[in-house]
mmCIF file of N, CA and C in Angstrom:
data_model
loop_
_atom_site.group_PDB
_atom_site.id
_atom_site.type_symbol
_atom_site.label_atom_id
_atom_site.label_comp_id
_atom_site.label_asym_id
_atom_site.label_seq_id
_atom_site.Cartn_x
_atom_site.Cartn_y
_atom_site.Cartn_z
ATOM 1 N N MET O 6 0.850 -1.176 0.000
ATOM 2 C CA MET O 6 0.000 0.000 0.000
ATOM 3 C C MET O 6 0.894 1.237 0.000
ATOM 4 N N PRO O 7 0.600 2.191 -0.890
ATOM 5 C CA PRO O 7 1.449 3.385 -0.945
ATOM 6 C C PRO O 7 1.271 4.267 0.294
ATOM 7 N N LEU O 8 2.329 4.965 0.645
ATOM 8 C CA LEU O 8 2.288 5.936 1.736
ATOM 9 C C LEU O 8 2.177 7.329 1.144
ATOM 10 N N PHE O 9 1.466 8.182 1.829
ATOM 11 C CA PHE O 9 1.265 9.548 1.337
ATOM 12 C C PHE O 9 1.770 10.531 2.378
ATOM 13 N N SER O 10 2.356 11.619 1.913
ATOM 14 C CA SER O 10 2.869 12.638 2.837
ATOM 15 C C SER O 10 2.091 13.942 2.735
ATOM 16 N N SER O 11 1.110 13.995 1.814
ATOM 17 C CA SER O 11 0.311 15.204 1.680
ATOM 18 C C SER O 11 -1.098 14.820 1.225
ATOM 19 N N LEU O 12 -2.018 15.751 1.352
ATOM 20 C CA LEU O 12 -3.393 15.530 0.930
ATOM 21 C C LEU O 12 -3.534 15.754 -0.571
ATOM 22 N N ALA O 13 -4.467 15.061 -1.199
ATOM 23 C CA ALA O 13 -4.717 15.251 -2.628
ATOM 24 C C ALA O 13 -5.286 16.634 -2.896
ATOM 25 N N ILE O 14 -6.067 17.162 -1.942
ATOM 26 C CA ILE O 14 -6.626 18.508 -2.043
ATOM 27 C C ILE O 14 -6.045 19.287 -0.867
ATOM 28 N N PRO O 15 -5.065 20.132 -1.124
ATOM 29 C CA PRO O 15 -4.314 20.750 -0.039
ATOM 30 C C PRO O 15 -5.050 21.804 0.792
ATOM 31 N N THR O 16 -6.033 22.497 0.199
ATOM 32 C CA THR O 16 -6.714 23.546 0.960
ATOM 33 C C THR O 16 -8.226 23.392 0.833
ATOM 34 N N LEU O 17 -8.933 23.896 1.814
ATOM 35 C CA LEU O 17 -10.392 23.833 1.798
ATOM 36 C C LEU O 17 -10.960 24.650 0.639
ATOM 37 N N ASP O 18 -10.272 25.700 0.241
ATOM 38 C CA ASP O 18 -10.729 26.521 -0.886
ATOM 39 C C ASP O 18 -10.762 25.731 -2.196
ATOM 40 N N GLU O 19 -9.934 24.709 -2.308
ATOM 41 C CA GLU O 19 -9.875 23.887 -3.527
ATOM 42 C C GLU O 19 -10.825 22.702 -3.465
ATOM 43 N N PHE O 20 -11.453 22.478 -2.318
ATOM 44 C CA PHE O 20 -12.349 21.349 -2.141
ATOM 45 C C PHE O 20 -13.712 21.645 -2.761
ATOM 46 N N ILE O 21 -14.134 20.790 -3.678
ATOM 47 C CA ILE O 21 -15.454 20.891 -4.287
ATOM 48 C C ILE O 21 -16.121 19.539 -4.103
ATOM 49 N N TYR O 22 -17.261 19.525 -3.408
ATOM 50 C CA TYR O 22 -17.957 18.274 -3.127
ATOM 51 C C TYR O 22 -18.249 17.512 -4.411
ATOM 52 N N GLY O 23 -17.897 16.233 -4.408
ATOM 53 C CA GLY O 23 -18.180 15.379 -5.555
ATOM 54 C C GLY O 23 -17.108 15.390 -6.628
ATOM 55 N N ARG O 24 -16.061 16.119 -6.418
ATOM 56 C CA ARG O 24 -14.966 16.181 -7.402
ATOM 57 C C ARG O 24 -13.672 15.732 -6.738
ATOM 58 N N CYS O 25 -12.807 15.156 -7.516
ATOM 59 C CA CYS O 25 -11.490 14.797 -6.997
ATOM 60 C C CYS O 25 -10.453 15.074 -8.086
ATOM 61 N N PRO O 26 -9.201 15.249 -7.688
ATOM 62 C CA PRO O 26 -8.162 15.574 -8.669
ATOM 63 C C PRO O 26 -7.952 14.477 -9.712
ATOM 64 N N LYS O 27 -8.166 13.220 -9.326
ATOM 65 C CA LYS O 27 -7.922 12.106 -10.248
ATOM 66 C C LYS O 27 -9.100 11.132 -10.195
ATOM 67 N N PRO O 28 -10.213 11.469 -10.871
ATOM 68 C CA PRO O 28 -11.353 10.556 -10.855
ATOM 69 C C PRO O 28 -10.997 9.231 -11.536
ATOM 70 N N ILE O 29 -11.692 8.169 -11.145
ATOM 71 C CA ILE O 29 -11.456 6.866 -11.771
ATOM 72 C C ILE O 29 -12.745 6.385 -12.416
ATOM 73 N N GLN O 30 -12.592 5.599 -13.462
ATOM 74 C CA GLN O 30 -13.755 5.032 -14.140
ATOM 75 C C GLN O 30 -13.770 3.527 -13.898
ATOM 76 N N ILE O 31 -14.931 3.005 -13.452
ATOM 77 C CA ILE O 31 -15.040 1.579 -13.190
ATOM 78 C C ILE O 31 -15.606 0.867 -14.415
ATOM 79 N N LYS O 32 -15.656 -0.463 -14.357
ATOM 80 C CA LYS O 32 -16.003 -1.279 -15.529
ATOM 81 C C LYS O 32 -17.314 -0.896 -16.202
ATOM 82 N N ASN O 33 -18.312 -0.499 -15.420
ATOM 83 C CA ASN O 33 -19.615 -0.192 -16.031
ATOM 84 C C ASN O 33 -19.680 1.222 -16.605
ATOM 85 N N GLY O 34 -18.564 1.959 -16.562
ATOM 86 C CA GLY O 34 -18.513 3.287 -17.145
ATOM 87 C C GLY O 34 -18.763 4.421 -16.165
ATOM 88 N N LEU O 35 -19.167 4.096 -14.942
ATOM 89 C CA LEU O 35 -19.403 5.115 -13.921
ATOM 90 C C LEU O 35 -18.075 5.721 -13.479
ATOM 91 N N THR O 36 -18.012 7.045 -13.434
ATOM 92 C CA THR O 36 -16.806 7.721 -12.976
ATOM 93 C C THR O 36 -16.977 8.104 -11.524
ATOM 94 N N ILE O 37 -16.070 7.630 -10.684
ATOM 95 C CA ILE O 37 -16.084 7.968 -9.265
ATOM 96 C C ILE O 37 -15.156 9.159 -9.077
ATOM 97 N N GLY O 38 -15.712 10.210 -8.467
ATOM 98 C CA GLY O 38 -14.956 11.436 -8.310
ATOM 99 C C GLY O 38 -15.370 12.477 -9.329
ATOM 100 N N GLY O 39 -16.373 12.137 -10.115
ATOM 101 C CA GLY O 39 -16.915 13.068 -11.100
ATOM 102 C C GLY O 39 -18.250 13.593 -10.611
ATOM 103 N N THR O 40 -19.299 13.291 -11.336
ATOM 104 C CA THR O 40 -20.643 13.728 -10.974
ATOM 105 C C THR O 40 -21.121 13.002 -9.722
ATOM 106 N N VAL O 41 -21.830 13.708 -8.862
ATOM 107 C CA VAL O 41 -22.396 13.083 -7.664
ATOM 108 C C VAL O 41 -23.759 12.510 -8.026
ATOM 109 N N TYR O 42 -23.943 11.231 -7.766
ATOM 110 C CA TYR O 42 -25.206 10.559 -8.009
ATOM 111 C C TYR O 42 -25.907 10.351 -6.671
ATOM 112 N N PRO O 43 -27.007 11.047 -6.439
ATOM 113 C CA PRO O 43 -27.680 10.894 -5.151
ATOM 114 C C PRO O 43 -28.294 9.507 -5.015
ATOM 115 N N GLU O 44 -28.343 9.053 -3.794
ATOM 116 C CA GLU O 44 -28.965 7.765 -3.511
ATOM 117 C C GLU O 44 -30.363 8.019 -2.986
ATOM 118 N N LEU O 45 -31.331 7.355 -3.558
ATOM 119 C CA LEU O 45 -32.711 7.487 -3.105
ATOM 120 C C LEU O 45 -33.119 6.211 -2.387
ATOM 121 N N ASN O 46 -33.824 6.365 -1.291
ATOM 122 C CA ASN O 46 -34.282 5.221 -0.516
ATOM 123 C C ASN O 46 -35.710 4.897 -0.927
ATOM 124 N N PHE O 47 -35.884 3.793 -1.622
ATOM 125 C CA PHE O 47 -37.209 3.360 -2.054
ATOM 126 C C PHE O 47 -37.670 2.167 -1.225
ATOM 127 N N THR O 48 -37.509 2.236 0.080
ATOM 128 C CA THR O 48 -37.911 1.157 0.965
ATOM 129 C C THR O 48 -39.363 1.341 1.379
ATOM 130 N N LEU O 49 -40.163 0.346 1.112
ATOM 131 C CA LEU O 49 -41.564 0.390 1.518
ATOM 132 C C LEU O 49 -41.679 0.143 3.020
ATOM 133 N N PRO O 50 -42.726 0.679 3.641
ATOM 134 C CA PRO O 50 -42.965 0.336 5.044
ATOM 135 C C PRO O 50 -43.319 -1.149 5.129
ATOM 136 N N ASP O 51 -43.281 -1.703 6.344
ATOM 137 C CA ASP O 51 -43.643 -3.108 6.514
ATOM 138 C C ASP O 51 -45.041 -3.351 5.979
ATOM 139 N N MET O 52 -45.133 -4.171 4.963
ATOM 140 C CA MET O 52 -46.431 -4.511 4.394
ATOM 141 C C MET O 52 -46.288 -5.778 3.578
ATOM 142 N N ILE O 53 -47.373 -6.482 3.435
ATOM 143 C CA ILE O 53 -47.390 -7.664 2.583
ATOM 144 C C ILE O 53 -47.848 -7.206 1.205
ATOM 145 N N ILE O 54 -47.059 -7.548 0.194
ATOM 146 C CA ILE O 54 -47.378 -7.120 -1.163
ATOM 147 C C ILE O 54 -48.164 -8.234 -1.848
ATOM 148 N N THR O 55 -49.386 -7.919 -2.167
ATOM 149 C CA THR O 55 -50.284 -8.840 -2.863
ATOM 150 C C THR O 55 -50.999 -8.052 -3.954
ATOM 151 N N ALA O 56 -51.777 -8.738 -4.748
ATOM 152 C CA ALA O 56 -52.561 -8.057 -5.777
ATOM 153 C C ALA O 56 -53.479 -7.018 -5.143
ATOM 154 N N GLU O 57 -54.002 -7.349 -3.970
ATOM 155 C CA GLU O 57 -54.929 -6.435 -3.295
ATOM 156 C C GLU O 57 -54.222 -5.200 -2.731
ATOM 157 N N SER O 58 -52.941 -5.303 -2.400
ATOM 158 C CA SER O 58 -52.237 -4.164 -1.793
ATOM 159 C C SER O 58 -51.472 -3.320 -2.811
ATOM 160 N N MET O 59 -51.566 -3.674 -4.111
ATOM 161 C CA MET O 59 -50.792 -2.949 -5.122
ATOM 162 C C MET O 59 -51.159 -1.470 -5.217
ATOM 163 N N ALA O 60 -52.395 -1.125 -4.963
ATOM 164 C CA ALA O 60 -52.774 0.294 -4.997
ATOM 165 C C ALA O 60 -52.009 1.058 -3.911
ATOM 166 N N GLU O 61 -51.891 0.477 -2.728
ATOM 167 C CA GLU O 61 -51.131 1.111 -1.641
ATOM 168 C C GLU O 61 -49.641 1.153 -1.969
ATOM 169 N N VAL O 62 -49.112 0.100 -2.579
ATOM 170 C CA VAL O 62 -47.694 0.069 -2.990
ATOM 171 C C VAL O 62 -47.427 1.206 -3.974
ATOM 172 N N ARG O 63 -48.281 1.326 -4.985
ATOM 173 C CA ARG O 63 -48.107 2.402 -5.970
ATOM 174 C C ARG O 63 -48.211 3.773 -5.307
ATOM 175 N N SER O 64 -49.119 3.917 -4.377
ATOM 176 C CA SER O 64 -49.266 5.186 -3.657
ATOM 177 C C SER O 64 -47.994 5.525 -2.873
ATOM 178 N N GLN O 65 -47.430 4.529 -2.217
ATOM 179 C CA GLN O 65 -46.193 4.750 -1.453
ATOM 180 C C GLN O 65 -45.061 5.199 -2.384
ATOM 181 N N TYR O 66 -44.908 4.504 -3.513
ATOM 182 C CA TYR O 66 -43.847 4.870 -4.456
ATOM 183 C C TYR O 66 -44.104 6.251 -5.062
ATOM 184 N N ARG O 67 -45.360 6.582 -5.353
ATOM 185 C CA ARG O 67 -45.691 7.911 -5.868
ATOM 186 C C ARG O 67 -45.240 8.984 -4.879
ATOM 187 N N GLN O 68 -45.515 8.764 -3.597
ATOM 188 C CA GLN O 68 -45.121 9.732 -2.569
ATOM 189 C C GLN O 68 -43.605 9.859 -2.489
ATOM 190 N N MET O 69 -42.880 8.726 -2.536
ATOM 191 C CA MET O 69 -41.409 8.762 -2.459
ATOM 192 C C MET O 69 -40.819 9.513 -3.651
ATOM 193 N N ILE O 70 -41.294 9.181 -4.844
ATOM 194 C CA ILE O 70 -40.765 9.805 -6.065
ATOM 195 C C ILE O 70 -41.159 11.282 -6.122
ATOM 196 N N GLY O 71 -42.408 11.578 -5.773
ATOM 197 C CA GLY O 71 -42.855 12.977 -5.761
ATOM 198 C C GLY O 71 -42.049 13.818 -4.789
ATOM 199 N N GLY O 72 -41.786 13.260 -3.599
ATOM 200 C CA GLY O 72 -40.985 13.986 -2.608
ATOM 201 C C GLY O 72 -39.565 14.246 -3.102
ATOM 202 N N ALA O 73 -38.960 13.231 -3.733
ATOM 203 C CA ALA O 73 -37.603 13.395 -4.259
ATOM 204 C C ALA O 73 -37.571 14.453 -5.359
ATOM 205 N N CYS O 74 -38.551 14.421 -6.252
ATOM 206 C CA CYS O 74 -38.606 15.411 -7.339
ATOM 207 C C CYS O 74 -38.838 16.825 -6.797
ATOM 208 N N THR O 75 -39.701 16.943 -5.796
ATOM 209 C CA THR O 75 -39.960 18.257 -5.186
ATOM 210 C C THR O 75 -38.696 18.812 -4.553
ATOM 211 N N ARG O 76 -37.978 17.961 -3.806
ATOM 212 C CA ARG O 76 -36.733 18.427 -3.167
ATOM 213 C C ARG O 76 -35.697 18.830 -4.215
ATOM 214 N N ALA O 77 -35.575 18.048 -5.280
ATOM 215 C CA ALA O 77 -34.611 18.374 -6.342
ATOM 216 C C ALA O 77 -34.980 19.696 -7.013
ATOM 217 N N PHE O 78 -36.267 19.895 -7.287
ATOM 218 C CA PHE O 78 -36.714 21.127 -7.924
ATOM 219 C C PHE O 78 -36.427 22.333 -7.036
ATOM 220 N N ARG O 79 -36.701 22.188 -5.734
ATOM 221 C CA ARG O 79 -36.434 23.298 -4.805
ATOM 222 C C ARG O 79 -34.961 23.650 -4.772
ATOM 223 N N ARG O 80 -34.104 22.636 -4.785
ATOM 224 C CA ARG O 80 -32.657 22.901 -4.766
ATOM 225 C C ARG O 80 -32.208 23.581 -6.048
ATOM 226 N N LEU O 81 -32.742 23.106 -7.187
ATOM 227 C CA LEU O 81 -32.385 23.745 -8.460
ATOM 228 C C LEU O 81 -32.892 25.178 -8.499
ATOM 229 N N SER O 82 -34.122 25.385 -8.052
ATOM 230 C CA SER O 82 -34.690 26.734 -8.050
ATOM 231 C C SER O 82 -33.864 27.655 -7.161
ATOM 232 N N PHE O 83 -33.467 27.163 -5.978
ATOM 233 C CA PHE O 83 -32.659 27.954 -5.062
ATOM 234 C C PHE O 83 -31.300 28.272 -5.675
ATOM 235 N N ALA O 84 -30.695 27.284 -6.345
ATOM 236 C CA ALA O 84 -29.371 27.496 -6.932
ATOM 237 C C ALA O 84 -29.421 28.571 -8.018
ATOM 238 N N TYR O 85 -30.483 28.588 -8.819
ATOM 239 C CA TYR O 85 -30.588 29.577 -9.891
ATOM 240 C C TYR O 85 -30.995 30.961 -9.373
ATOM 241 N N CYS O 86 -31.665 30.977 -8.239
ATOM 242 C CA CYS O 86 -32.112 32.259 -7.674
ATOM 243 C C CYS O 86 -31.040 32.895 -6.796
ATOM 244 N N ALA O 87 -30.107 32.098 -6.317
ATOM 245 C CA ALA O 87 -29.097 32.616 -5.387
ATOM 246 C C ALA O 87 -28.042 33.442 -6.068
#
């Protein structure tokens, strides 16, 4: 394992979240250290999934996706207005 004597990003002023000086690309083409890909939690509450409960399942997913889209829109709107 290599030893390091300094940080890859020497000052806080040069630190940009989601970026690194030497990004790497993995086999599936995803670049780590490039664009930040948010993780969304699509975990349903405890429930038994049956044909009869599919309307509730769809409702839960609609709420999760709608909430994520609303938060993303608010952040984009804030970024452009700031």
